[in-house]
Amino acid sequence: MYLILLLAFIVVFIYFIKVGYGRKALMYSFFSFPFIYFSINMIDEAVTIDEWDYIYVFRLMNTIERGSLYWFKGTYQYRISQIFSGTMCTIARGLLKSISDNQMILIYKYSHWLLFFVTVVSISFIWTQILNGDPKKLKGRIACSAILYGLIGLPISCLLLKVCNYDAGCVYFGVAGISLLILAERRKSIKFAWASVFVSLLSCLEKWGGLPYWCICVSGIGALVFRYSKSWAKSVASIFLSVFGSSIMCYLALVYIRLLEGQGLVDLNIGAALFPIFFMAKLFFGYSSINFNDITFYDSSVLVYLPIVLIAIIIFSLILETGRKFYCRWCYTNWFKYISLIYVVTLFLGSILASYLVIRSQYPFIEIPEGYYVPSESMNGTIYFYNVKTHIGYILCQIFYSFSVVLTNMPTIYLVGVFVACYIIFKHNRKWGGAKHEEYFLYLTGLLALILPGLYTLAGEPAVPRYFGVSILLIPLISVYVLYHYMDMPIKWSKIVCVLAYCVFVWEMIIYIPNYTSFSPLWLYRSEEWKQSMRQGEWATGEAMMWGEDIAIAGNKIMEIIGGEGNYSEYNLYSTYGSVWLKNPGFNIQKLTSGIESLSFTEKDYYVFSKFSMYRSEEPDFFKEVEPIASVSFDGEIAAWIYRGDMILEYTSYLQKFIR
């Protein structure tokens, strides 16, 4: 890990030199070190639930069983991860004949981290160009540093960089594509718009949910071509060319993956190749659920949905350019200003209140009370509800809860920056879209970031941070832009504010080391009783729910309890959730689902109860009656309880609930 830290430090140093920091590049690189560490700590120990199976099969891609779930999902999603990390594993396997399973997994995880770390730094560089700041002045250096530190150190970035699943590629390439589109408008350069199309396509290749970002970029190039050429024929031609070029990239990506799997071009067809850019439309118009093992999802007959995507892009491109004319006329008016103000204030204040007052309940883990609204949408058999009696109340709770997830996943200092940026826009009568700055796409991006979480949640997507990563990253980026261009502050006060902001940011992230899925900002107060307990079938925004990293964190605590260099093979670790610990010194790790007869309750047995699995049933009696020997907690909130076997011997009947 230390070699990776050094390599990342060098990349950041080169970045600051490239941006123009000169002699101050080294100092700002050192300031970035905590955030680099947050983004990589325990990457060589913890493995989350969702990433384990995919890492395991993708590291030996030629052994994937044809027709299996992993074969289907690995063929039609995860393409960029496979192309890069899969290639690294293939090279390592050829060079290192005696490489172990754990070493291969680490190669996969480190290569994934490096790929997206470089992507993050590239996004930061794009935004320094959008910002067009002067790095020779303090204000310019502060703005550029705030962008980079945020992109590396925000909780969502720490999660995406460390966890090897498709969310990282979907979010980062989506953000990069939209950022390039903004830069294209700012620089009046079509070449950046073309780049945005093919970068955003990588988001689709990684996860089909990235399609909206690609559609936005393709529509954007159509709008820009018309703006500069005044020809709709050229505009439509550019859209067709974008779709054609994207189709070729999709095809070549699948060809490469099939070759890497050792299966040549077997079963390759145009429908399978173009899956990333039509599948979302197919779901929207034809299906309400996904069965990845259904081969008809991928054959060439589904190409009928591709023209639907193309027509939608052309229409949206027309709306984009037509809307710009109205925007440039309206942005000077007070009514436009106040409508925007009312929307933003309502959304932000409502979401902050929702973070305290709205609890998301889940059926079948808890029953829906009689007389309350029962949603028709479900996800994997789970129905999310909010204990309201009307459909309108349910929709409002969905929207405010979803955006509260966005707000509570931002460090406090960045959220303060968002509020200050909003205040500056509405306090000063500065004109977006004026002659000095081309800001139409920037404004629309801000609007998109504000509405996407609500739209996704209403469409049935669970309200969790990794699904809202694009909004969580774009909102602070746009806020930094506004603060740089529209706020003036004396140099002395700038230095004081920045030092305080930096310290608060670092401290808030330190509280949640190791930085994976658990994060809650300082302003979100929870009582001690709330922090120490669990609630059946209920999940509050900002709650410390781990994702399988619990076994590695708890394992280190148990090692401290045991002490010394004992023979850890004599000890058993039983877990209700995570089961993979890459640096396991010899513990026998089992899930409780292995069967009650395989469990032992002695002084050499330790049980790790993760809140993420426990909240699905009633709180066990021994949580109230027996003090755990240790716990995993973040800012005082327990996320996992650790018990020694002999402490819970008389409560074995409760453990039957976890046996499947």
XYZ file of C-alpha atoms in Angstrom:
660
model
C 0.000 0.000 0.000
C 2.864 2.380 0.749
C 4.127 2.117 -2.827
C 0.655 3.079 -4.088
C 0.561 6.028 -1.678
C 3.916 7.227 -3.014
C 2.776 6.806 -6.615
C -0.435 8.757 -5.889
C 1.589 11.515 -4.215
C 3.784 11.790 -7.321
C 0.683 11.972 -9.569
C -0.744 14.798 -7.442
C 2.601 16.626 -7.456
C 2.752 16.416 -11.262
C -0.850 17.659 -11.362
C -0.014 20.779 -9.339
C 3.049 21.433 -11.494
C 0.947 21.054 -14.631
C -1.734 23.409 -13.297
C 0.927 26.046 -12.634
C 1.609 26.080 -8.877
C 5.359 26.317 -9.431
C 7.367 26.156 -6.193
C 4.222 25.782 -4.113
C 3.309 22.489 -5.813
C 5.133 20.397 -3.199
C 3.410 22.115 -0.279
C -0.077 21.628 -1.734
C 0.815 18.017 -2.556
C 1.593 17.409 1.118
C -1.758 18.940 2.045
C -3.422 16.376 -0.230
C -1.811 13.413 1.562
C -4.585 12.873 4.174
C -7.201 12.661 1.441
C -5.133 10.186 -0.566
C -4.852 8.085 2.578
C -8.604 8.254 3.239
C -9.197 6.961 -0.296
C -6.976 3.908 0.138
C -6.938 2.867 3.814
C -7.688 -0.855 4.331
C -7.951 -1.470 0.582
C -5.612 -4.434 1.068
C -7.735 -5.885 3.914
C -11.450 -5.251 3.504
C -13.659 -6.591 0.736
C -17.301 -5.553 0.543
C -20.116 -7.981 -0.211
C -20.884 -6.833 -3.749
C -17.308 -6.747 -5.002
C -16.040 -10.106 -3.736
C -17.735 -12.445 -6.204
C -16.961 -10.249 -9.207
C -13.317 -9.793 -8.288
C -13.059 -13.527 -7.775
C -14.352 -14.425 -11.233
C -12.919 -11.485 -13.181
C -9.336 -12.037 -11.990
C -9.468 -15.370 -13.867
C -11.737 -14.298 -16.661
C -11.135 -17.334 -18.866
C -12.596 -19.568 -16.134
C -16.007 -17.860 -16.023
C -18.698 -20.460 -16.555
C -20.501 -19.749 -19.798
C -24.153 -18.958 -19.269
C -23.726 -18.190 -15.560
C -24.931 -14.984 -13.903
C -21.339 -13.705 -13.780
C -20.821 -14.526 -17.437
C -23.890 -12.526 -18.448
C -23.304 -9.554 -16.150
C -19.569 -9.588 -16.830
C -20.156 -9.581 -20.576
C -22.674 -6.751 -20.643
C -21.484 -4.592 -17.739
C -18.160 -4.067 -15.941
C -16.489 -3.720 -19.352
C -13.998 -0.999 -18.435
C -13.053 -2.665 -15.143
C -12.495 -5.922 -16.996
C -10.538 -4.364 -19.819
C -8.148 -2.593 -17.442
C -7.985 -4.657 -14.253
C -8.608 -7.924 -16.092
C -5.692 -7.181 -18.397
C -3.473 -6.373 -15.403
C -4.410 -9.706 -13.811
C -3.739 -11.558 -17.073
C -0.296 -9.960 -17.373
C 0.501 -10.694 -13.715
C -0.597 -14.302 -14.111
C 1.738 -14.665 -17.089
C 4.738 -13.080 -15.371
C 4.280 -14.511 -11.866
C 3.673 -18.231 -12.127
C 3.315 -18.842 -8.370
C 0.972 -15.954 -7.616
C -1.619 -16.652 -4.885
C -5.359 -15.961 -4.962
C -5.056 -13.077 -2.483
C -2.228 -11.498 -4.486
C -4.361 -11.631 -7.632
C -7.240 -10.002 -5.766
C -4.915 -7.243 -4.569
C -3.686 -6.656 -8.122
C -7.301 -6.301 -9.209
C -8.128 -3.899 -6.367
C -4.985 -1.772 -6.763
C -5.334 -1.531 -10.542
C -8.969 -0.480 -10.104
C -7.915 2.175 -7.587
C -5.154 3.509 -9.856
C -7.445 3.664 -12.889
C -10.039 5.748 -11.112
C -7.553 7.813 -9.122
C -6.069 8.974 -12.423
C -9.636 9.580 -13.652
C -10.352 11.720 -10.569
C -7.211 13.779 -11.109
C -8.182 14.200 -14.770
C -11.644 15.463 -13.776
C -9.963 17.924 -11.437
C -7.756 19.147 -14.288
C -10.834 19.615 -16.512
C -12.406 21.754 -13.799
C -9.297 23.913 -13.444
C -9.786 24.691 -17.141
C -13.481 25.405 -16.605
C -12.583 27.581 -13.638
C -9.917 29.395 -15.665
C -8.314 30.498 -12.405
C -4.883 32.005 -11.890
C -2.732 29.525 -9.884
C -0.157 32.251 -9.272
C -2.677 33.962 -6.993
C -3.868 32.570 -3.655
C -7.528 32.609 -4.696
C -6.815 30.488 -7.760
C -4.737 27.965 -5.792
C -7.417 27.654 -3.118
C -10.123 26.975 -5.708
C -8.109 24.404 -7.648
C -7.047 22.660 -4.441
C -10.622 22.574 -3.139
C -11.640 20.803 -6.344
C -8.899 18.168 -6.161
C -9.121 17.548 -2.409
C -12.880 17.165 -2.666
C -12.766 14.768 -5.603
C -10.220 12.589 -3.795
C -11.427 12.901 -0.223
C -15.217 13.138 -0.314
C -16.797 10.082 1.365
C -18.358 8.961 -1.920
C -14.928 9.073 -3.609
C -13.346 6.975 -0.857
C -16.094 4.401 -1.386
C -15.906 4.365 -5.190
C -12.113 4.236 -5.336
C -11.822 1.307 -2.925
C -14.810 -0.824 -3.890
C -14.424 -2.754 -7.149
C -17.878 -2.645 -8.674
C -19.472 -0.808 -11.568
C -20.549 2.279 -9.596
C -17.053 3.827 -9.808
C -16.930 3.759 -13.603
C -20.547 4.852 -13.968
C -20.093 7.869 -11.675
C -16.596 9.071 -12.573
C -16.893 8.708 -16.339
C -20.344 10.288 -16.157
C -18.946 13.278 -14.256
C -15.949 13.482 -16.602
C -18.161 13.459 -19.699
C -20.483 16.195 -18.432
C -17.463 18.231 -17.284
C -15.940 18.048 -20.765
C -19.246 19.230 -22.237
C -19.194 22.267 -19.914
C -15.597 22.937 -20.952
C -16.592 22.709 -24.626
C -19.071 25.541 -24.119
C -16.672 27.599 -22.002
C -13.884 27.246 -24.592
C -16.222 27.279 -27.598
C -14.452 24.150 -28.771
C -16.265 21.224 -30.381
C -13.300 18.904 -29.778
C -14.082 18.838 -26.044
C -17.701 18.018 -26.856
C -16.574 15.048 -28.957
C -14.369 13.935 -26.076
C -17.353 14.206 -23.709
C -19.340 11.762 -25.853
C -16.728 9.030 -25.785
C -15.729 9.541 -22.143
C -19.371 9.384 -21.023
C -19.781 6.220 -23.103
C -17.324 4.562 -20.710
C -19.946 5.175 -18.028
C -22.458 3.134 -20.059
C -19.923 0.384 -20.698
C -19.393 0.008 -16.963
C -23.076 0.136 -15.939
C -26.190 0.517 -18.066
C -27.438 3.226 -15.673
C -24.813 5.557 -17.194
C -26.942 5.988 -20.329
C -28.464 9.368 -19.282
C -25.004 10.961 -19.020
C -24.040 9.737 -22.485
C -27.355 10.961 -23.907
C -26.767 14.393 -22.357
C -23.316 14.625 -23.943
C -24.518 13.509 -27.382
C -27.392 16.006 -27.170
C -24.900 18.638 -26.056
C -22.707 18.187 -29.111
C -25.785 18.475 -31.336
C -26.773 21.723 -29.601
C -23.261 23.192 -29.825
C -22.840 22.285 -33.495
C -26.089 24.079 -34.288
C -25.115 27.070 -32.138
C -21.868 27.569 -34.037
C -22.966 26.470 -37.552
C -26.665 27.491 -37.517
C -27.396 24.277 -39.405
C -29.711 21.594 -38.032
C -28.479 19.240 -40.773
C -24.933 19.439 -39.395
C -26.288 19.109 -35.868
C -28.223 15.914 -36.638
C -25.244 14.578 -38.601
C -22.998 15.102 -35.558
C -25.507 13.170 -33.409
C -25.603 10.284 -35.878
C -21.801 10.259 -36.045
C -21.607 10.251 -32.220
C -23.970 7.296 -31.979
C -22.157 5.432 -34.768
C -18.739 6.017 -33.190
C -20.084 4.981 -29.788
C -21.504 1.801 -31.309
C -18.108 0.900 -32.722
C -16.518 1.460 -29.280
C -19.141 -0.787 -27.668
C -18.467 -3.490 -30.232
C -14.674 -3.335 -29.910
C -14.883 -3.387 -26.106
C -16.892 -6.609 -26.198
C -14.566 -8.157 -28.789
C -11.588 -7.437 -26.519
C -13.333 -8.888 -23.469
C -14.286 -12.047 -25.340
C -10.690 -12.450 -26.525
C -9.471 -11.892 -22.977
C -11.863 -14.570 -21.751
C -10.363 -17.015 -24.218
C -13.666 -17.554 -26.022
C -12.992 -15.623 -29.208
C -16.035 -14.149 -30.939
C -18.420 -16.919 -29.912
C -22.020 -15.693 -29.491
C -21.003 -12.148 -30.356
C -23.806 -10.220 -32.033
C -24.674 -6.595 -32.560
C -27.380 -6.657 -29.878
C -24.941 -7.872 -27.251
C -22.326 -5.359 -28.341
C -24.680 -2.366 -28.173
C -26.329 -3.432 -24.910
C -25.013 -0.358 -22.961
C -26.758 2.183 -25.187
C -30.196 0.624 -25.623
C -30.850 -1.530 -22.558
C -32.231 1.280 -20.378
C -34.741 2.190 -23.097
C -35.734 -1.479 -23.405
C -36.443 -1.632 -19.693
C -38.394 1.611 -19.769
C -40.631 0.633 -22.684
C -40.773 -3.136 -22.446
C -39.879 -4.603 -19.091
C -40.362 -3.884 -15.402
C -37.709 -6.274 -14.116
C -34.300 -7.583 -15.112
C -33.325 -11.183 -15.722
C -29.720 -11.185 -16.828
C -29.889 -14.888 -17.664
C -32.530 -14.238 -20.340
C -30.535 -14.269 -23.582
C -33.327 -12.413 -25.430
C -32.207 -9.298 -23.591
C -29.090 -9.272 -25.727
C -29.882 -10.568 -29.204
C -30.133 -8.355 -32.280
C -33.943 -8.151 -32.151
C -33.680 -5.578 -29.375
C -32.065 -3.053 -31.723
C -35.540 -1.596 -32.233
C -34.892 0.318 -29.019
C -31.766 2.019 -30.353
C -33.758 4.340 -32.697
C -35.845 5.337 -29.664
C -32.668 6.492 -27.930
C -31.524 8.300 -31.091
C -34.841 10.142 -31.534
C -34.890 11.119 -27.868
C -31.362 12.556 -28.209
C -32.299 14.636 -31.285
C -35.394 16.013 -29.542
C -33.451 16.814 -26.383
C -30.731 18.511 -28.429
C -33.400 20.760 -29.984
C -34.791 21.517 -26.524
C -31.301 22.318 -25.244
C -30.567 24.933 -27.869
C -34.069 26.385 -27.881
C -33.992 26.575 -24.097
C -30.747 28.557 -24.179
C -32.468 31.443 -25.906
C -35.188 31.578 -23.247
C -32.602 31.135 -20.515
C -30.474 34.037 -21.738
C -33.608 36.202 -21.786
C -34.987 35.069 -18.414
C -31.785 34.894 -16.386
C -31.772 38.721 -16.232
C -35.240 38.842 -14.669
C -36.103 38.883 -10.973
C -38.935 36.359 -11.305
C -36.507 33.762 -12.717
C -34.135 34.517 -9.867
C -36.810 34.148 -7.184
C -38.343 30.980 -8.635
C -34.877 29.413 -8.610
C -34.348 30.658 -5.056
C -37.648 29.199 -3.827
C -36.865 25.834 -5.453
C -33.353 25.580 -4.018
C -34.331 26.767 -0.522
C -37.309 24.400 -0.404
C -35.200 21.461 -1.585
C -32.304 22.125 0.791
C -34.316 22.983 3.897
C -36.797 20.185 3.244
C -33.947 17.702 2.825
C -32.181 18.859 5.989
C -35.432 18.440 7.925
C -35.924 15.050 6.253
C -32.521 13.905 7.522
C -33.911 14.320 11.048
C -37.583 13.492 10.616
C -38.011 11.058 7.694
C -37.210 7.405 8.304
C -37.194 4.962 5.419
C -38.953 1.749 6.440
C -38.661 -1.512 4.553
C -41.161 -4.304 4.036
C -40.948 -7.306 4.687
C -38.507 -6.481 7.497
C -41.291 -4.463 9.119
C -45.019 -4.522 8.372
C -46.720 -1.586 6.642
C -49.301 -0.206 9.119
C -52.923 -0.517 8.057
C -54.272 2.630 6.441
C -50.871 3.834 5.244
C -49.862 4.190 1.599
C -48.437 1.002 0.078
C -46.058 1.730 -2.853
C -46.312 -0.443 -5.946
C -42.564 -0.256 -6.631
C -40.236 -2.878 -5.157
C -36.537 -3.696 -5.403
C -35.444 -7.321 -4.990
C -38.598 -8.049 -3.014
C -38.189 -5.019 -0.731
C -40.778 -2.229 -0.577
C -39.625 1.141 0.786
C -42.281 3.170 2.601
C -42.436 6.219 4.863
C -45.495 5.762 7.095
C -47.600 8.312 5.225
C -51.223 7.916 4.169
C -51.249 9.535 0.721
C -49.441 9.077 -2.563
C -48.428 12.756 -2.567
C -46.943 12.392 0.903
C -45.011 9.350 -0.260
C -43.603 11.215 -3.290
C -42.524 14.190 -1.154
C -40.835 11.893 1.351
C -39.088 10.071 -1.495
C -37.743 13.309 -2.978
C -36.644 14.940 0.272
C -35.189 11.715 1.666
C -33.219 11.059 -1.517
C -31.691 14.531 -1.509
C -30.983 14.312 2.222
C -28.776 11.340 1.297
C -26.848 13.693 -1.008
C -26.474 16.407 1.652
C -25.462 14.051 4.459
C -22.794 12.495 2.251
C -20.991 15.835 1.906
C -18.449 16.946 4.502
C -19.820 19.925 6.427
C -17.412 22.456 4.947
C -18.478 21.611 1.381
C -22.143 21.903 2.299
C -21.417 25.306 3.837
C -19.731 26.211 0.542
C -22.890 25.179 -1.330
C -25.040 27.438 0.858
C -22.636 30.373 0.491
C -22.576 29.884 -3.286
C -26.398 29.935 -3.398
C -26.452 33.089 -1.266
C -23.934 34.846 -3.524
C -25.866 34.016 -6.692
C -29.095 35.435 -5.346
C -27.653 38.287 -3.289
C -25.640 39.827 -6.096
C -27.324 40.573 -9.371
C -24.652 38.822 -11.435
C -25.858 37.453 -14.734
C -25.301 33.829 -15.623
C -24.822 33.329 -19.345
C -23.401 36.854 -19.804
C -20.657 37.863 -22.210
C -17.827 37.159 -19.760
C -18.640 33.517 -19.101
C -20.522 30.868 -21.059
C -22.481 29.310 -18.198
C -25.633 27.837 -19.721
C -24.470 24.211 -19.567
C -23.028 24.884 -16.120
C -26.439 26.093 -14.925
C -28.193 23.079 -16.454
C -25.654 20.753 -14.846
C -26.432 22.272 -11.455
C -30.144 21.813 -12.110
C -29.547 18.227 -13.239
C -27.571 17.461 -10.068
C -30.453 18.804 -7.968
C -33.220 16.784 -9.623
C -31.533 13.464 -10.490
C -31.665 11.917 -6.981
C -35.400 12.518 -6.739
C -36.057 11.192 -10.248
C -33.990 8.056 -9.684
C -35.694 7.372 -6.363
C -39.165 7.865 -7.833
C -38.164 5.396 -10.554
C -37.555 2.788 -7.851
C -33.803 3.041 -7.279
C -32.752 2.703 -3.605
C -31.646 5.981 -2.016
C -28.011 5.180 -1.213
C -24.986 7.444 -1.833
C -23.256 5.408 -4.541
C -26.315 5.714 -6.799
C -26.264 9.507 -6.394
C -22.505 9.897 -6.843
C -22.787 12.172 -9.892
C -24.892 14.699 -7.954
C -22.739 14.433 -4.819
C -19.626 15.300 -6.844
C -21.050 17.896 -9.230
C -22.745 20.100 -6.614
C -19.501 20.946 -4.747
C -17.638 21.446 -8.050
C -20.169 23.997 -9.267
C -20.140 25.684 -5.843
C -16.363 26.133 -5.993
C -16.789 27.690 -9.451
C -19.367 30.169 -8.131
C -17.283 31.060 -5.070
C -14.220 31.685 -7.205
C -15.937 33.885 -9.778
C -18.464 35.716 -7.628
C -17.008 36.082 -4.122
C -14.285 38.470 -3.031
C -12.524 38.173 0.315
C -9.394 39.853 1.729
C -6.283 37.650 1.509
C -5.875 37.551 5.302
C -9.406 36.264 5.834
C -9.052 33.851 2.906
C -6.068 32.214 4.606
C -7.848 31.934 7.963
C -11.041 30.524 6.450
C -9.131 28.011 4.317
C -7.031 26.729 7.229
C -10.162 26.251 9.342
C -12.023 24.610 6.444
C -9.119 22.240 5.789
C -8.891 21.225 9.460
C -12.649 20.620 9.738
C -12.633 18.551 6.531
C -9.731 16.374 7.699
C -11.153 15.936 11.203
C -14.577 14.949 9.906
C -13.050 12.275 7.682
C -10.721 10.988 10.427
C -13.773 10.198 12.574
C -14.913 7.684 9.929
C -11.637 5.857 9.268
C -11.584 3.349 7.623
C -13.580 5.367 5.086
C -15.980 3.080 3.270
C -19.755 3.333 3.523
C -20.207 4.998 6.921
C -20.316 8.794 7.054
C -22.459 11.411 8.739
C -21.655 15.151 8.853
C -21.065 16.969 12.132
C -24.337 18.897 11.890
C -26.476 15.732 11.808
C -27.058 15.170 15.538
C -28.217 11.809 16.856
C -28.825 11.002 20.543
C -26.575 8.525 22.345
C -29.510 6.152 22.778
C -30.114 6.243 19.020
C -26.429 5.615 18.278
C -26.201 2.601 20.562
C -29.335 0.809 19.338
C -30.824 -0.640 16.171
C -34.337 -0.324 14.754
C -36.020 -3.175 12.945
C -36.766 -2.438 9.307
C -35.812 1.236 9.551
C -32.924 3.100 7.985
C -32.180 6.778 8.584
C -30.034 8.859 6.258
C -26.437 9.052 7.440
C -26.778 5.864 9.497
C -23.603 3.813 9.979
C -24.357 0.750 7.891
C -21.327 -1.199 6.675
C -21.173 -3.166 3.439
C -19.089 -6.205 4.329
C -15.941 -4.385 5.471
C -17.100 -5.125 9.021
C -15.298 -8.483 9.286
C -11.857 -6.983 8.555
C -12.383 -4.061 10.948
C -13.779 -6.309 13.671
C -11.021 -8.854 13.048
C -8.357 -6.277 13.868
C -10.185 -5.410 17.103
C -10.383 -9.091 18.048
C -6.637 -9.449 17.441
C -6.083 -6.643 19.954
C -8.343 -8.417 22.459
C -6.495 -11.718 22.072
C -3.111 -9.994 22.126
C 0.326 -11.351 21.289
C 1.249 -13.548 18.380
C -1.081 -16.402 19.245
C -2.101 -19.283 17.021
C -5.128 -17.641 15.429
C -6.138 -20.885 13.734
C -7.515 -21.939 17.117
C -10.058 -19.104 16.964
C -13.334 -18.916 15.062
C -14.951 -15.749 13.701
C -18.668 -15.946 12.940
C -20.227 -13.147 10.931
C -23.777 -12.140 10.039
C -22.591 -10.317 6.905
C -18.995 -9.912 5.681
C -16.756 -12.971 5.432
C -13.625 -11.916 3.496
C -10.545 -10.506 5.244
C -7.530 -10.409 2.944
C -5.010 -10.074 5.791
C -6.616 -12.750 7.936
C -3.755 -14.045 10.166
C -5.358 -17.476 10.420
C -8.835 -17.117 11.959
C -11.470 -19.591 10.825
C -14.139 -17.285 9.350
C -17.682 -18.484 8.795
C -21.053 -16.894 8.183
C -23.862 -17.735 10.587
C -25.738 -19.050 7.568
C -23.455 -22.108 7.612
C -25.837 -23.861 10.037
C -26.406 -23.934 13.786
C -24.669 -27.291 14.165
C -21.395 -25.793 12.908
C -21.347 -23.036 15.543
C -19.275 -23.103 18.708
C -19.659 -21.041 21.884
C -16.347 -21.043 23.711
C -13.826 -18.411 24.760
C -12.106 -18.904 21.408
C -15.196 -18.075 19.372
C -16.113 -14.528 18.387
C -19.353 -13.326 16.818
C -19.625 -10.169 14.702
C -23.180 -8.839 14.370
C -23.395 -6.197 11.636
C -26.204 -3.648 11.921
C -26.816 -3.957 8.176
C -27.960 -7.553 8.620
C -29.410 -7.189 12.126
C -31.903 -4.424 11.346
C -33.902 -6.883 9.260
C -35.232 -8.579 12.405
C -36.040 -7.735 16.008
C -33.238 -6.531 18.243
C -31.897 -9.615 20.091
C -32.327 -9.810 23.861
C -28.622 -10.136 24.491
C -28.006 -6.699 22.933
C -29.873 -5.295 25.937
C -28.742 -7.789 28.561
C -25.102 -8.545 27.686
C -22.399 -5.925 27.168
C -20.429 -6.662 23.969
C -16.743 -7.337 24.388
C -16.105 -4.691 21.696
C -17.896 -2.866 18.908
C -17.213 -1.162 15.588
C -18.440 2.412 15.829
C -18.152 5.690 13.957
C -18.513 8.946 15.861
C -20.043 6.956 18.702
C -22.607 5.170 16.524
C -22.344 1.394 16.645
C -22.229 -0.324 13.261
C -21.293 -3.821 14.500
C -21.345 -5.618 17.846
C -18.642 -8.157 18.839
C -19.397 -10.932 21.347
C -17.316 -13.838 22.620
C -19.050 -17.172 22.141
C -19.396 -18.086 25.821
C -21.162 -14.741 26.446
C -24.150 -15.661 24.243
C -24.343 -19.426 24.762
C -27.859 -19.226 26.222
C -29.137 -17.158 23.269
C -28.577 -19.729 20.507
C -32.293 -19.806 19.688
C -32.049 -16.240 18.399
C -29.205 -17.185 16.052
C -31.566 -19.557 14.259
C -32.994 -16.465 12.540
C -29.773 -16.118 10.545
C -29.654 -19.743 9.444
C -30.986 -20.209 5.931
